[in-house]
Short mmCIF file of C-alpha atoms and ligand atoms in Angstrom, two decimals:
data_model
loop_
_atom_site.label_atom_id
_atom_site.label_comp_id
_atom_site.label_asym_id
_atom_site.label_seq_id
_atom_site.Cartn_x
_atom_site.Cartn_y
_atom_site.Cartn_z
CA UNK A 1 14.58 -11.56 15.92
CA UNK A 2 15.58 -15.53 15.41
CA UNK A 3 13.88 -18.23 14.27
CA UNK A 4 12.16 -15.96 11.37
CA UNK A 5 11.64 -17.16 7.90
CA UNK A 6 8.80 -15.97 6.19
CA UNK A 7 7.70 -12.35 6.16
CA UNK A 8 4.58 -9.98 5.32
CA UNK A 9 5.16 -6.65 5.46
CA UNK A 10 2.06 -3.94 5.05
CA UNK A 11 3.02 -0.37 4.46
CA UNK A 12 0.72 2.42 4.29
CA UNK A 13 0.83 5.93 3.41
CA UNK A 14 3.30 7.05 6.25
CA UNK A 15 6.20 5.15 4.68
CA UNK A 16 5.72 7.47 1.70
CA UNK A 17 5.28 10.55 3.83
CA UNK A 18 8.66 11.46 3.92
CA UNK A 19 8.73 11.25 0.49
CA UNK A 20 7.03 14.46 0.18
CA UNK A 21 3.43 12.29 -0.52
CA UNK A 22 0.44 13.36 1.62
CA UNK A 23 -1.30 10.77 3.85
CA UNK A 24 -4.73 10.41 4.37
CA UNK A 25 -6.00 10.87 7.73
CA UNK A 26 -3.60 13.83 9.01
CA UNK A 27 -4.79 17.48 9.45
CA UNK A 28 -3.63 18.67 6.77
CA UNK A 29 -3.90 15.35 4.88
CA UNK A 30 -5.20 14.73 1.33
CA UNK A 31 -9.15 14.10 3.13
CA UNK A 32 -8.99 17.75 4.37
CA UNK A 33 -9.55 19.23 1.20
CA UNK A 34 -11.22 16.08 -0.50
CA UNK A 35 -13.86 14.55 1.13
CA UNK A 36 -13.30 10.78 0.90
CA UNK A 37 -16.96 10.60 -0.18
CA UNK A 38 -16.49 12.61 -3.42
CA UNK A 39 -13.22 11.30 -4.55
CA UNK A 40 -13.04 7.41 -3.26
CA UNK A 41 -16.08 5.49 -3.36
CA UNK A 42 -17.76 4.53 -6.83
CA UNK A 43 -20.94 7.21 -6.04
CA UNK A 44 -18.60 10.36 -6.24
CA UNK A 45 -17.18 8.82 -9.84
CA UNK A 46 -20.53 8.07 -11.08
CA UNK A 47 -21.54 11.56 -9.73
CA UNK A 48 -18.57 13.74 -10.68
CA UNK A 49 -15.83 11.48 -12.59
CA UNK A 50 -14.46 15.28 -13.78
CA UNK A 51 -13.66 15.86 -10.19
CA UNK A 52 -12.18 12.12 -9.75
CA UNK A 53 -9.81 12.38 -12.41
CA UNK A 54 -8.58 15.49 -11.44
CA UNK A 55 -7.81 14.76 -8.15
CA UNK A 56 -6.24 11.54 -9.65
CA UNK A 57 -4.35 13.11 -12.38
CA UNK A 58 -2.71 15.79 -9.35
CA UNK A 59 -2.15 12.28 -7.57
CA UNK A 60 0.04 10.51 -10.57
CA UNK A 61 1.62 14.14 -11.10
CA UNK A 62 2.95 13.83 -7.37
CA UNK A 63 3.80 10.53 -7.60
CA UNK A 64 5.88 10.71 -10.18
CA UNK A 65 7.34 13.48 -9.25
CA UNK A 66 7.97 11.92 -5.43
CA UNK A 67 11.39 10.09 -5.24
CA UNK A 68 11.92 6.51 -2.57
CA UNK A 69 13.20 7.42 0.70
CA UNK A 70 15.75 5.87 2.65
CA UNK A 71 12.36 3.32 3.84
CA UNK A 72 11.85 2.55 0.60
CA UNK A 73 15.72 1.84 0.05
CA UNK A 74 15.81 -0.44 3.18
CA UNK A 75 13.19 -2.56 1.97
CA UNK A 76 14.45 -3.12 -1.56
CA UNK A 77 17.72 -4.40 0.40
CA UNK A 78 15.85 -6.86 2.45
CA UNK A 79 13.70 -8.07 -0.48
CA UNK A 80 16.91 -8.81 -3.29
CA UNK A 81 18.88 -10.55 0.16
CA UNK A 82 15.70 -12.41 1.85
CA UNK A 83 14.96 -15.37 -0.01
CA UNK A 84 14.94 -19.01 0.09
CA UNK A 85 17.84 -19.53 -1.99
CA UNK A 86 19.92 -17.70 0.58
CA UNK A 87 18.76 -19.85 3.44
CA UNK A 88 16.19 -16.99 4.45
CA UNK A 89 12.53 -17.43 3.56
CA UNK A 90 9.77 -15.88 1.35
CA UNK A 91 9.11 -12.16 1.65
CA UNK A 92 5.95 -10.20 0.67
CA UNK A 93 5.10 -6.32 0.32
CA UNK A 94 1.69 -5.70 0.43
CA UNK A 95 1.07 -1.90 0.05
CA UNK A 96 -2.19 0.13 0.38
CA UNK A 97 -0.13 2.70 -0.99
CA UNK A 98 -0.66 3.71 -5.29
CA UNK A 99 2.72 4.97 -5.95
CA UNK A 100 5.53 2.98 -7.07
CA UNK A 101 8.32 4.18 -4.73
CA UNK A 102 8.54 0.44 -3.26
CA UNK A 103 9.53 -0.70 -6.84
CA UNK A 104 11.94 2.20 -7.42
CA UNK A 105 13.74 1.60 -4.31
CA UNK A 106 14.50 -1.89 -5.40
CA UNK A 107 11.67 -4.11 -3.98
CA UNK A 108 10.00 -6.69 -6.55
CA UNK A 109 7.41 -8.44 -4.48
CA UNK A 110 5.06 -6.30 -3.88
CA UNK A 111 1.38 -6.23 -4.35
CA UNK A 112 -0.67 -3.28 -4.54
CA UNK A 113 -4.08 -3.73 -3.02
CA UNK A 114 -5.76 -0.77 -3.34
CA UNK A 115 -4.35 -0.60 -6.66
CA UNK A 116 -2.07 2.02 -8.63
CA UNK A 117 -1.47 5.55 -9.60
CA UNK A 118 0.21 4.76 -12.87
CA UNK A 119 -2.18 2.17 -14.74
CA UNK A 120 -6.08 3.03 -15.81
CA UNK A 121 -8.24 0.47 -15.86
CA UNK A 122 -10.70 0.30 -19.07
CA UNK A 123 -15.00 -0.80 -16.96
CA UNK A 124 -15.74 -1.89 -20.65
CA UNK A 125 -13.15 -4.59 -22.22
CA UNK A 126 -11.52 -5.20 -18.17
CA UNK A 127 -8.12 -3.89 -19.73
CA UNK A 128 -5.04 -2.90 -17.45
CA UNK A 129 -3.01 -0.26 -19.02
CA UNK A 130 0.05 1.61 -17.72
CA UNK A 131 -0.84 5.36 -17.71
CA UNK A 132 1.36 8.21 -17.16
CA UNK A 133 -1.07 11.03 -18.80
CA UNK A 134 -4.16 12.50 -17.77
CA UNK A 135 -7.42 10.61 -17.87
CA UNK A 136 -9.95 13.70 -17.96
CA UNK A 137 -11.78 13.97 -21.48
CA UNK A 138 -12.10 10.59 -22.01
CA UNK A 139 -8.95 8.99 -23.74
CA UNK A 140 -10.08 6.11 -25.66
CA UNK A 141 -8.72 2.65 -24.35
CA UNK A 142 -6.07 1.30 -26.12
CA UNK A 143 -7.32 -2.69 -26.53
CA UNK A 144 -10.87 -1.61 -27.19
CA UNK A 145 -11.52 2.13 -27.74
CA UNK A 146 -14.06 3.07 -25.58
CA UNK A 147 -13.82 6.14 -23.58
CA UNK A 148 -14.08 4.32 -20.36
CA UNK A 149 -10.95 4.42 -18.08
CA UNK A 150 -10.58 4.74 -14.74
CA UNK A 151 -8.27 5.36 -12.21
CA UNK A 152 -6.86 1.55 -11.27
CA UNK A 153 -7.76 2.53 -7.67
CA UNK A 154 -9.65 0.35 -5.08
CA UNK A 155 -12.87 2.69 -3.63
CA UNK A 156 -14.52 2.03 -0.88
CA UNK A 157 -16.73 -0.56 -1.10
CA UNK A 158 -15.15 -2.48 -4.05
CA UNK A 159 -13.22 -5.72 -3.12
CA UNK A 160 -8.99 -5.11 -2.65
CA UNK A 161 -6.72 -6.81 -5.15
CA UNK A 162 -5.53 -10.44 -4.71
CA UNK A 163 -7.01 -11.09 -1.21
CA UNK A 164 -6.30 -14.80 -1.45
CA UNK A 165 -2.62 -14.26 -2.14
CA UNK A 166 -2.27 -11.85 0.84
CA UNK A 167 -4.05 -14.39 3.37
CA UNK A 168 -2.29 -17.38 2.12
CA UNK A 169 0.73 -15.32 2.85
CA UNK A 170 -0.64 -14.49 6.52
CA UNK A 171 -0.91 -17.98 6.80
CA UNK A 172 2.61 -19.03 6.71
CA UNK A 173 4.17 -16.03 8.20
CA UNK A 174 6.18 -16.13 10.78
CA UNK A 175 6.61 -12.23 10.95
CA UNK A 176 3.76 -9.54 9.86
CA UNK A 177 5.22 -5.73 10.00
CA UNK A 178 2.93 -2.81 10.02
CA UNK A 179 4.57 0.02 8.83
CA UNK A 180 3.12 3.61 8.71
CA UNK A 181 -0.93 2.89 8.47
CA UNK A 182 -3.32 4.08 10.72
CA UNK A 183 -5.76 1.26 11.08
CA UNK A 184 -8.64 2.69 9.99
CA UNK A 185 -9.52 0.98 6.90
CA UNK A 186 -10.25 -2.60 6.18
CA UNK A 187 -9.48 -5.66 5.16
CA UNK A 188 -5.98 -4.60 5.44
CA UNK A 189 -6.26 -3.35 9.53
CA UNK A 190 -7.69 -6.97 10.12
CA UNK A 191 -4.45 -8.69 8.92
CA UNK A 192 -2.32 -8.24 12.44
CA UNK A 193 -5.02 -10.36 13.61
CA UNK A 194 -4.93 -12.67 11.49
CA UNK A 195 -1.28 -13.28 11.25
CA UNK A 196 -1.25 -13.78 15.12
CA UNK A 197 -4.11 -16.30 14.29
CA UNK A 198 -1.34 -18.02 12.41
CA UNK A 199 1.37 -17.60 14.71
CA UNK A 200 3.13 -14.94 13.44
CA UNK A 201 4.78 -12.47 15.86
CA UNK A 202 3.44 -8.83 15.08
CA UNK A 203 5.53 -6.06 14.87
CA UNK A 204 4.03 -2.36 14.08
CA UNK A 205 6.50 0.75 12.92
CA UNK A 206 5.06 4.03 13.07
CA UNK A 207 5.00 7.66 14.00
CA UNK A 208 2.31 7.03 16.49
CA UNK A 209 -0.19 5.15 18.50
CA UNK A 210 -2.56 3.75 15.71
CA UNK A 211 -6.11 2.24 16.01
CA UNK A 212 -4.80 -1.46 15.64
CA UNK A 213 -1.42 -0.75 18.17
CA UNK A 214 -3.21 -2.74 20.85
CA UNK A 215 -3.37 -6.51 18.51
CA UNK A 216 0.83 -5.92 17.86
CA UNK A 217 3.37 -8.00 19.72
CA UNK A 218 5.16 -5.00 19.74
CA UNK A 219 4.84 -1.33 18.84
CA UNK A 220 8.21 1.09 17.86
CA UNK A 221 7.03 4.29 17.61
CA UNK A 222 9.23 6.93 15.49
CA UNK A 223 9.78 7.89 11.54
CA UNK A 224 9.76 4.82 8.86
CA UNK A 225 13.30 6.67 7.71
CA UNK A 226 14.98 5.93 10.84
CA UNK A 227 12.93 2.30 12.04
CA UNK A 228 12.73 0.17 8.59
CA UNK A 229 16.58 0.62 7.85
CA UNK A 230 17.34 -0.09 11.87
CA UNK A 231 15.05 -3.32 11.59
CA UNK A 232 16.32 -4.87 8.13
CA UNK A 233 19.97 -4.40 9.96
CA UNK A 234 18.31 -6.50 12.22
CA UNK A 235 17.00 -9.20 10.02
CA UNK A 236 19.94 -9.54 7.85
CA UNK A 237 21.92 -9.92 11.16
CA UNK A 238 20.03 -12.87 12.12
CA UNK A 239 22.04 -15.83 12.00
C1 BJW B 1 4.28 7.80 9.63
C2 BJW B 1 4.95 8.83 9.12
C3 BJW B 1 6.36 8.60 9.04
C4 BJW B 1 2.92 9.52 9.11
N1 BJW B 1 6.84 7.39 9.46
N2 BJW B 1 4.65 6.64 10.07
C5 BJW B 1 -15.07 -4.03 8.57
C6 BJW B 1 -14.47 -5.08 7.94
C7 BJW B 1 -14.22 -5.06 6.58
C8 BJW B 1 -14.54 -3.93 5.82
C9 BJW B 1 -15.15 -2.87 6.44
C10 BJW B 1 -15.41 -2.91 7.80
N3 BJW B 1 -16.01 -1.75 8.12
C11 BJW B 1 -16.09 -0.99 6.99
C12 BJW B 1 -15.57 -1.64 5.95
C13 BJW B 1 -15.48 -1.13 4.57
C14 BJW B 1 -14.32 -0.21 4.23
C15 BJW B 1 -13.61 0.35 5.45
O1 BJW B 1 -12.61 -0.12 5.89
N4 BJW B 1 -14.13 1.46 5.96
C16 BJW B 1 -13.51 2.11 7.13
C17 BJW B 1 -13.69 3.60 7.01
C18 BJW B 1 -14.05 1.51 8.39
N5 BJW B 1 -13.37 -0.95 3.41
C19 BJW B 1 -13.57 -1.10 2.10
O2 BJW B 1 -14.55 -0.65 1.53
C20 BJW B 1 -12.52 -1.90 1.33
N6 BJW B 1 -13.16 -2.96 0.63
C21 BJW B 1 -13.77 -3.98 1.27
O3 BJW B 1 -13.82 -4.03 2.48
O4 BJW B 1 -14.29 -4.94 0.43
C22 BJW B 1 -15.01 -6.05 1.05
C23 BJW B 1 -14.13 -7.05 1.73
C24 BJW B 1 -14.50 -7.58 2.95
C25 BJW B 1 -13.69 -8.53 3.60
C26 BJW B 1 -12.52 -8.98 3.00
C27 BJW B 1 -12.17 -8.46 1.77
C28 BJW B 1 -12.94 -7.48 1.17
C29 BJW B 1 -11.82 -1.02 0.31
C30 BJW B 1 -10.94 0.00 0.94
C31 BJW B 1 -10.34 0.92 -0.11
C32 BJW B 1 -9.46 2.00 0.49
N7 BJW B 1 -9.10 2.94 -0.50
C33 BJW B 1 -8.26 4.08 -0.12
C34 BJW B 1 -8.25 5.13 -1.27
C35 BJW B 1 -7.72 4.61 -2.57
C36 BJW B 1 -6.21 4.74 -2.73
C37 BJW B 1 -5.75 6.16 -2.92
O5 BJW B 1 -6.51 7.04 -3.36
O6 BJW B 1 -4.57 6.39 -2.62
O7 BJW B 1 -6.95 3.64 0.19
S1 BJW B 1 -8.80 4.90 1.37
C38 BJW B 1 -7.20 5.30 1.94
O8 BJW B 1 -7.00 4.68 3.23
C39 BJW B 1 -6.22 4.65 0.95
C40 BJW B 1 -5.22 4.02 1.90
O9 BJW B 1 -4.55 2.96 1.25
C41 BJW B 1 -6.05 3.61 3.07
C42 BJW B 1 -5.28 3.42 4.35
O10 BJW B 1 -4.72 4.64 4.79
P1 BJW B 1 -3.28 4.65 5.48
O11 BJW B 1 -2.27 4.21 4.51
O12 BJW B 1 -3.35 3.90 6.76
O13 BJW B 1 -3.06 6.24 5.71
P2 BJW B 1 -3.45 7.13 6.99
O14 BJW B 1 -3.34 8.53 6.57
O15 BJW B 1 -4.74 6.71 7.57
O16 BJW B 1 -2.34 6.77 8.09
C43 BJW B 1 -0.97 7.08 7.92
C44 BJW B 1 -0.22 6.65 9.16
O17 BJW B 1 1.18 6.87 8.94
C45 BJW B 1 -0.59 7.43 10.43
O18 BJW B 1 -0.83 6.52 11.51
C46 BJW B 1 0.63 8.30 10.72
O19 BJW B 1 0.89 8.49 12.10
C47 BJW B 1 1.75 7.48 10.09
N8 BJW B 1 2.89 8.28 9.63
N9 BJW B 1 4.17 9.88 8.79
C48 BJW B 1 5.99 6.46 9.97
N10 BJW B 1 7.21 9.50 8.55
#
């Protein structure tokens, strides 16, 4: 692993899986008993936003209940010691995932594109707010007062957070890591691709084949707990 200076790394709900947090897609994931129609798209708000905020409020309950694993830990290493200053290069997190367990396990850049459990997000006055309570019966938003939060979650069908940032990142990468995602859902599946666009080697950590395996450089198939600590060894080792 020489030659390596800047770095995007994408994590998805299987870094967080050992963490006691449900993924999506598994058979006895969190779609099993919530169809993704009713709970993550803007129709099953408008159509039953009790339902949406319950399933959201049991969400933030789990999340903040959830504690980093030893992933988590590894990455917050690698993002205090990789930086320019120290002769390294620029390092970004982009996570699909809504909990914070990147930030408590040390990691500062990291960008949350399909949002986050712990904020609500006011549709009247655009607010951001960090929210730790429940959002059924209509709190009123603190800048403006309107009943009108949200979850601070990216549906389907809405646009992901700071897209620009992420591909100007994939642009100057010179390593993209996958790490515990599936694939399935886009923009993020499409960014191996683009990264190798850039010249980026591609490099995918998870517990199995996924749908994108085939566009990686390389695949490393096992748990995040025991393959993100063995490869930020391997970074930090790089001369
Ligand atoms: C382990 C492990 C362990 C387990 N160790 N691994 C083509 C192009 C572009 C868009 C589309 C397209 N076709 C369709 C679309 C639209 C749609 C989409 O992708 N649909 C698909 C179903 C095809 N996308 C959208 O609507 C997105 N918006 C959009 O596209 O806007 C327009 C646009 C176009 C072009 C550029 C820019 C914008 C929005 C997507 C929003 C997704 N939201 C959700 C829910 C909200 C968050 C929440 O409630 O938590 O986000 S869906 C859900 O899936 C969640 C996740 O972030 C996301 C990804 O899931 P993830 O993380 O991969 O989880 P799993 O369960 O699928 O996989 C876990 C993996 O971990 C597995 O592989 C396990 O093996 C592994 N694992 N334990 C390591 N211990």
């Amino acid at each position: 692993m020489n030659d390596i200076r800047n770095i995007v790394i994408l994590t998805g709900a299987g870094i967080s899986a050992e963490s006691g947090l449900k993924t999506f897609r598994a058979d006895d994931g969190l779609w099993e008993d919530h169809p993704v129609e009713e709970v993550a798209t803007p129709a099953g708000f408008a159509r039953d936003p009790d339902l949406v905020q319950r399933f959201y409020d049991e969400r933030r309950a789990q999340v903040m209940a959830a504690n980093p694993n030893a992933a988590h830990l590894a990455l917050g290493r690698l993002d205090s010691e990789w930086r320019p200053e120290r002769q390294r290069g620029n390092l970004l997190i982009v996570t699909q995932n809504i909990d914070d367990l990147h930030e408590r396990g040390g990691a500062r850049r990291v960008l949350h594109m399909h949002g986050e459990a712990l904020s609500a997000w006011c549709t009247t006055c655009d607010a951001r707010h960090p929210w730790r309570a429940t959002l059924r019966n209509g709190p009123p938003c603190p800048d403006c007062g309107m009943a009108s939060l949200r979850p601070d979650i990216v549906w389907f069908g809405e646009m992901p957070y700071q897209m620009e940032r992420i591909y100007r990142a994939l642009a100057e990468a010179d390593l993209f890591v996958s790490i515990g995602t599936s694939g399935a859902v886009y923009p993020a599946a499409g960014f191996v691709q683009e990264a190798a666009r850039a010249g980026a080697r591609t490099l995918e950590l998870n517990l199995e084949e996924s749908l994108g395996s085939r566009f990686f450089d390389e695949t490393r198939l096992g748990k995040a707990s025991d393959l993100v600590p063995a490869l930020v060894e391997e970074l930090l080792a790089q001369a």
